[in-house]
Every structure is written in C-alpha cells, then in structure tokens.
mmCIF file of C-alpha atoms in Angstrom:
data_model
loop_
_atom_site.group_PDB
_atom_site.id
_atom_site.type_symbol
_atom_site.label_atom_id
_atom_site.label_comp_id
_atom_site.label_asym_id
_atom_site.label_seq_id
_atom_site.Cartn_x
_atom_site.Cartn_y
_atom_site.Cartn_z
ATOM 1 C CA MET A 1 91.074 -64.517 134.646
ATOM 2 C CA ASP A 2 93.839 -63.819 137.132
ATOM 3 C CA ALA A 3 92.940 -64.944 140.667
ATOM 4 C CA SER A 4 94.271 -61.754 142.228
ATOM 5 C CA THR A 5 91.973 -59.710 139.982
ATOM 6 C CA LEU A 6 88.959 -61.725 141.090
ATOM 7 C CA LEU A 7 89.954 -61.336 144.734
ATOM 8 C CA LEU A 8 89.803 -57.583 144.252
ATOM 9 C CA PHE A 9 86.646 -57.652 142.144
ATOM 10 C CA VAL A 10 84.389 -59.807 144.337
ATOM 11 C CA PRO A 11 84.420 -57.705 147.550
ATOM 12 C CA ALA A 12 84.253 -54.423 145.622
ATOM 13 C CA CYS A 13 81.381 -55.744 143.530
ATOM 14 C CA PHE A 14 79.501 -57.114 146.531
ATOM 15 C CA ALA A 15 79.763 -53.752 148.272
ATOM 16 C CA LEU A 16 78.159 -52.234 145.163
ATOM 17 C CA ASN A 17 75.419 -54.896 145.165
ATOM 18 C CA MET A 18 74.639 -54.353 148.849
ATOM 19 C CA ALA A 19 74.503 -50.556 148.654
ATOM 20 C CA PRO A 20 71.004 -49.275 149.510
ATOM 21 C CA GLY A 21 69.187 -48.295 146.349
ATOM 22 C CA PRO A 22 65.701 -48.273 144.811
ATOM 23 C CA ASN A 23 65.754 -51.964 143.842
ATOM 24 C CA ASN A 24 67.026 -53.148 147.226
ATOM 25 C CA LEU A 25 64.443 -50.959 148.944
ATOM 26 C CA LEU A 26 61.799 -52.504 146.693
ATOM 27 C CA SER A 27 62.927 -55.984 147.809
ATOM 28 C CA VAL A 28 62.434 -54.996 151.449
ATOM 29 C CA SER A 29 59.011 -53.498 150.757
ATOM 30 C CA ASN A 30 57.846 -56.484 148.690
ATOM 31 C CA ALA A 31 59.016 -58.923 151.360
ATOM 32 C CA THR A 32 57.117 -57.112 154.118
ATOM 33 C CA ARG A 33 53.967 -57.099 152.001
ATOM 34 C CA TYR A 34 54.143 -60.380 150.073
ATOM 35 C CA GLY A 35 56.785 -62.537 151.765
ATOM 36 C CA PHE A 36 60.375 -63.620 151.186
ATOM 37 C CA ARG A 37 59.755 -66.012 148.280
ATOM 38 C CA ARG A 38 57.745 -63.614 146.146
ATOM 39 C CA SER A 39 60.212 -60.806 146.776
ATOM 40 C CA CYS A 40 63.082 -63.011 145.597
ATOM 41 C CA LEU A 41 61.159 -64.095 142.493
ATOM 42 C CA ALA A 42 60.450 -60.440 141.725
ATOM 43 C CA GLY A 43 64.213 -59.846 141.712
ATOM 44 C CA VAL A 44 64.372 -61.705 138.390
ATOM 45 C CA GLY A 45 63.200 -58.447 136.815
ATOM 46 C CA ARG A 46 66.230 -56.492 137.969
ATOM 47 C CA LEU A 47 68.580 -59.336 136.967
ATOM 48 C CA VAL A 48 67.202 -59.218 133.410
ATOM 49 C CA ALA A 49 67.667 -55.431 133.319
ATOM 50 C CA PHE A 50 71.211 -55.615 134.689
ATOM 51 C CA ALA A 51 72.136 -58.417 132.278
ATOM 52 C CA GLY A 52 71.021 -56.198 129.409
ATOM 53 C CA MET A 53 73.026 -53.282 130.771
ATOM 54 C CA ILE A 54 76.140 -55.431 131.096
ATOM 55 C CA ALA A 55 75.693 -56.562 127.503
ATOM 56 C CA LEU A 56 75.364 -52.933 126.395
ATOM 57 C CA ALA A 57 78.473 -51.956 128.356
ATOM 58 C CA SER A 58 80.505 -54.832 126.897
ATOM 59 C CA ALA A 59 79.394 -53.876 123.400
ATOM 60 C CA GLY A 60 80.448 -50.285 123.974
ATOM 61 C CA LEU A 61 76.913 -49.006 123.400
ATOM 62 C CA ALA A 62 76.816 -47.386 126.831
ATOM 63 C CA ALA A 63 79.130 -44.719 125.422
ATOM 64 C CA VAL A 64 76.017 -43.298 123.745
ATOM 65 C CA LEU A 65 74.749 -42.242 127.181
ATOM 66 C CA HIS A 66 77.964 -40.325 127.757
ATOM 67 C CA THR A 67 77.554 -38.384 124.533
ATOM 68 C CA SER A 68 73.768 -38.029 124.237
ATOM 69 C CA GLU A 69 72.537 -35.642 126.908
ATOM 70 C CA MET A 70 68.957 -35.872 125.671
ATOM 71 C CA LEU A 71 68.886 -39.688 125.902
ATOM 72 C CA PHE A 72 70.448 -39.695 129.373
ATOM 73 C CA TYR A 73 68.025 -37.155 130.809
ATOM 74 C CA GLY A 74 65.070 -38.757 129.023
ATOM 75 C CA ILE A 75 65.757 -42.152 130.609
ATOM 76 C CA LYS A 76 66.430 -40.781 134.066
ATOM 77 C CA THR A 77 63.311 -38.583 134.005
ATOM 78 C CA ALA A 78 61.156 -41.578 133.071
ATOM 79 C CA GLY A 79 62.827 -43.594 135.832
ATOM 80 C CA ALA A 80 62.258 -40.862 138.417
ATOM 81 C CA ILE A 81 58.592 -40.517 137.437
ATOM 82 C CA TYR A 82 58.132 -44.281 137.833
ATOM 83 C CA LEU A 83 59.720 -44.179 141.313
ATOM 84 C CA PHE A 84 57.328 -41.367 142.282
ATOM 85 C CA TYR A 85 54.450 -43.509 140.984
ATOM 86 C CA LEU A 86 55.569 -46.501 143.092
ATOM 87 C CA ALA A 87 55.959 -44.231 146.122
ATOM 88 C CA TRP A 88 52.427 -42.910 145.653
ATOM 89 C CA GLN A 89 51.038 -46.455 145.351
ATOM 90 C CA LEU A 90 52.879 -47.541 148.490
ATOM 91 C CA TRP A 91 51.754 -44.443 150.396
ATOM 92 C CA ARG A 92 48.106 -45.233 149.585
ATOM 93 C CA ALA A 93 48.423 -49.022 150.084
ATOM 94 C CA GLN A 94 46.088 -50.603 152.606
ATOM 95 C CA PRO A 95 47.910 -52.459 155.430
ATOM 96 C CA GLY A 96 46.210 -55.764 154.542
ATOM 97 C CA GLU A 97 47.324 -55.850 150.903
ATOM 98 C CA GLY A 98 49.199 -58.969 149.845
ATOM 99 C CA GLU A 99 48.286 -60.995 152.939
ATOM 100 C CA GLY A 100 44.923 -62.367 152.038
ATOM 101 C CA GLY A 101 43.199 -60.034 154.499
ATOM 102 C CA GLY A 102 40.559 -57.503 153.694
ATOM 103 C CA GLY A 103 42.789 -55.477 151.393
ATOM 104 C CA ALA A 104 43.334 -55.664 147.651
ATOM 105 C CA PRO A 105 44.407 -58.983 146.088
ATOM 106 C CA ALA A 106 48.107 -59.753 146.258
ATOM 107 C CA ALA A 107 50.212 -58.791 143.277
ATOM 108 C CA GLY A 108 51.584 -61.683 141.229
ATOM 109 C CA TRP A 109 55.317 -62.200 141.083
ATOM 110 C CA LEU A 110 55.388 -61.289 137.386
ATOM 111 C CA ALA A 111 53.884 -57.879 138.163
ATOM 112 C CA LEU A 112 56.446 -57.371 140.920
ATOM 113 C CA ALA A 113 59.238 -58.521 138.595
ATOM 114 C CA ARG A 114 58.080 -55.949 136.051
ATOM 115 C CA GLN A 115 58.351 -53.285 138.741
ATOM 116 C CA GLU A 116 61.909 -54.385 139.554
ATOM 117 C CA PHE A 117 62.809 -54.357 135.853
ATOM 118 C CA LEU A 118 61.420 -50.876 135.255
ATOM 119 C CA VAL A 119 63.117 -49.439 138.352
ATOM 120 C CA ALA A 120 66.483 -50.880 137.260
ATOM 121 C CA ALA A 121 66.039 -49.962 133.581
ATOM 122 C CA GLY A 122 64.975 -46.426 134.488
ATOM 123 C CA ASN A 123 68.359 -45.632 136.023
ATOM 124 C CA PRO A 124 70.829 -44.719 133.244
ATOM 125 C CA LYS A 125 73.604 -44.283 135.794
ATOM 126 C CA ALA A 126 73.545 -48.062 136.289
ATOM 127 C CA ILE A 127 74.835 -48.514 132.732
ATOM 128 C CA LEU A 128 77.478 -45.875 133.394
ATOM 129 C CA ILE A 129 78.503 -47.748 136.554
ATOM 130 C CA PHE A 130 78.978 -50.912 134.536
ATOM 131 C CA THR A 131 80.936 -48.917 131.974
ATOM 132 C CA ALA A 132 83.211 -47.402 134.620
ATOM 133 C CA PHE A 133 83.421 -50.312 137.068
ATOM 134 C CA LEU A 134 83.747 -53.550 135.087
ATOM 135 C CA PRO A 135 86.467 -52.392 132.650
ATOM 136 C CA GLN A 136 88.799 -51.692 135.572
ATOM 137 C CA PHE A 137 89.133 -55.462 136.045
ATOM 138 C CA VAL A 138 89.519 -56.343 132.357
ATOM 139 C CA ASP A 139 92.951 -57.082 130.916
ATOM 140 C CA PRO A 140 93.073 -55.567 127.387
ATOM 141 C CA ALA A 141 95.736 -58.096 126.436
ATOM 142 C CA GLY A 142 93.325 -60.991 127.038
ATOM 143 C CA PRO A 143 89.948 -61.928 125.531
ATOM 144 C CA VAL A 144 87.874 -58.902 126.514
ATOM 145 C CA GLY A 145 84.503 -60.459 125.687
ATOM 146 C CA ALA A 146 85.141 -63.543 127.803
ATOM 147 C CA GLN A 147 86.345 -61.418 130.726
ATOM 148 C CA PHE A 148 83.245 -59.221 130.547
ATOM 149 C CA PHE A 149 81.125 -62.384 130.551
ATOM 150 C CA VAL A 150 82.821 -63.736 133.688
ATOM 151 C CA LEU A 151 82.658 -60.402 135.514
ATOM 152 C CA GLY A 152 79.044 -59.852 134.481
ATOM 153 C CA LEU A 153 78.064 -63.342 135.620
ATOM 154 C CA LEU A 154 79.768 -62.802 138.978
ATOM 155 C CA PHE A 155 77.985 -59.458 139.361
ATOM 156 C CA LEU A 156 74.595 -61.094 138.733
ATOM 157 C CA LEU A 157 75.326 -63.948 141.166
ATOM 158 C CA LEU A 158 76.297 -61.459 143.866
ATOM 159 C CA GLU A 159 73.172 -59.448 143.048
ATOM 160 C CA VAL A 160 71.103 -62.575 143.791
ATOM 161 C CA VAL A 161 72.752 -62.753 147.226
ATOM 162 C CA ALA A 162 72.061 -59.057 147.821
ATOM 163 C CA LEU A 163 68.396 -59.174 146.821
ATOM 164 C CA ALA A 164 67.883 -62.292 148.967
ATOM 165 C CA ALA A 165 69.530 -60.532 151.921
ATOM 166 C CA TYR A 166 67.276 -57.491 151.587
ATOM 167 C CA ALA A 167 64.216 -59.702 151.102
ATOM 168 C CA TRP A 168 65.170 -61.631 154.250
ATOM 169 C CA MET A 169 65.399 -58.379 156.194
ATOM 170 C CA GLY A 170 61.986 -57.381 154.890
ATOM 171 C CA ALA A 171 60.488 -60.752 155.836
ATOM 172 C CA ARG A 172 61.822 -60.386 159.374
ATOM 173 C CA MET A 173 60.217 -56.953 159.574
ATOM 174 C CA GLN A 174 56.786 -58.493 159.012
ATOM 175 C CA ARG A 175 56.732 -59.454 162.692
ATOM 176 C CA TRP A 176 57.714 -55.964 163.810
ATOM 177 C CA PHE A 177 54.870 -54.387 161.822
ATOM 178 C CA ALA A 178 52.190 -56.959 162.575
ATOM 179 C CA GLN A 179 49.533 -54.353 163.370
ATOM 180 C CA PRO A 180 47.825 -52.351 160.602
ATOM 181 C CA ARG A 181 49.063 -49.051 162.036
ATOM 182 C CA GLY A 182 52.667 -50.283 162.057
ATOM 183 C CA LYS A 183 52.349 -51.571 158.484
ATOM 184 C CA ARG A 184 50.947 -48.250 157.332
ATOM 185 C CA ILE A 185 53.846 -46.371 158.963
ATOM 186 C CA PHE A 186 56.392 -48.708 157.354
ATOM 187 C CA ASN A 187 54.734 -48.424 153.924
ATOM 188 C CA ARG A 188 54.888 -44.645 154.154
ATOM 189 C CA ILE A 189 58.524 -44.693 155.261
ATOM 190 C CA CYS A 190 59.349 -46.833 152.207
ATOM 191 C CA ALA A 191 57.249 -44.513 150.038
ATOM 192 C CA GLY A 192 59.240 -41.542 151.293
ATOM 193 C CA LEU A 193 62.541 -43.304 150.615
ATOM 194 C CA LEU A 194 61.444 -44.277 147.094
ATOM 195 C CA ALA A 195 60.360 -40.703 146.417
ATOM 196 C CA GLY A 196 63.735 -39.540 147.740
ATOM 197 C CA ALA A 197 65.482 -41.967 145.404
ATOM 198 C CA GLY A 198 63.420 -40.606 142.539
ATOM 199 C CA MET A 199 64.375 -37.044 143.432
ATOM 200 C CA GLY A 200 68.021 -38.055 143.679
ATOM 201 C CA LEU A 201 67.825 -39.661 140.255
ATOM 202 C CA LEU A 202 66.128 -36.584 138.841
ATOM 203 C CA LEU A 203 68.844 -34.287 140.193
ATOM 204 C CA SER A 204 71.770 -36.553 139.257
ATOM 205 C CA ARG A 205 74.187 -35.580 136.529
ATOM 206 C CA ARG A 206 76.266 -37.547 134.096
ATOM 207 C CA THR A 207 79.750 -38.454 135.300
#
C-alpha cells in the first residue's frame, strides 16, 4: 500500500481505537477488579469479534445491515440488553470480588473474554464503521482483498495497544480504590456508564 495512505490511516484508526466505548470501559473495569494481565487476556474476545466484522466488511456482507432494518435492530437490542446485564452485575458486585478476599471467586479470563466478545459482537454499528471507514483507504485499482487484510491487521494491532492502555489505567486505579467503599463507588460508576452505553446503543439509528 502507498505510504502516504498508511500515514493517514494509522492516526485516524488509533483515534477510533482509543475512543471511549463499552469494550474499553470493560477493560478498565476488569483491570480494577482482576488486574492488568487478565484484563488484557480478556481483550482477545473483542479482537476475535472485530476480526470477524472486518472479514464481513471485506466480503461485502455488512451491506445486509444497511438494508435489513429488522436484523440491525435485532442485533443492537440484544447488545443493549447484554450491556444492561453487565451493568447490573457490576452494580451488585461485592468489593472483594476477583482479589481473593471474602467475595466471590475471580472470573477466569475465558469468561471475561466471552464478555468482551459479546459486547463487541452486540454492536452492529461496529460493522458499519468498518464498512464506512476502511474502504476510504482502499485503492480500487489495486488488490482490494490484500489491502483490506493489511488495514484490518493494522486496526487489530492498534486495538491491542488501546485495550492495553485502558487496562493499564484500570490497574493504576486499583490503588485509588483500595478501600471497599471506594471500590463499590467505582463499580457503580462503571455500571452507570455501561448502562448509558446500552441506552445509547438502543437509541442509535442506522447511518
């Protein structure tokens, strides 16, 4: 691919990766509850979901979401309901959970990865973003499939940086919320933000 195209793509893409969203918020929450390493491992779930979305966008299947109103609203409703469910769990979570204290046993990284996957997969607008964003940097005169592969790979690599950055911020917050009362307040703030993200998803429209 042309170097000038990549120089435009990388900063624009990284800004998209770093934008606050349900998955990045989940990385912060997981890091405060379970630590940096487990939060990063959980991010594998979102990477798998995004890789599938990129494949769908490159195959042109994402156009179905543009034309099928029922499918779009079905996916986003399921995604919003799942975000509300996560918010409710976080709201009710005991401050000691995930730290080997007196709370419930810590969640395994596979369970957390499944959460990340479902949050990412439950947002149909993510596929539409890939459909609208990636093609802007593709040269129709060149090998389209290969260009999509390169752009998709770069997106996923930058997503790894973003999820690690949010997990690092969450890990640093563990010290700020060392007391049970502080942890409970933080959990409920995150629960409110996740519920807000779910409401935003529920009220969003196709573009």
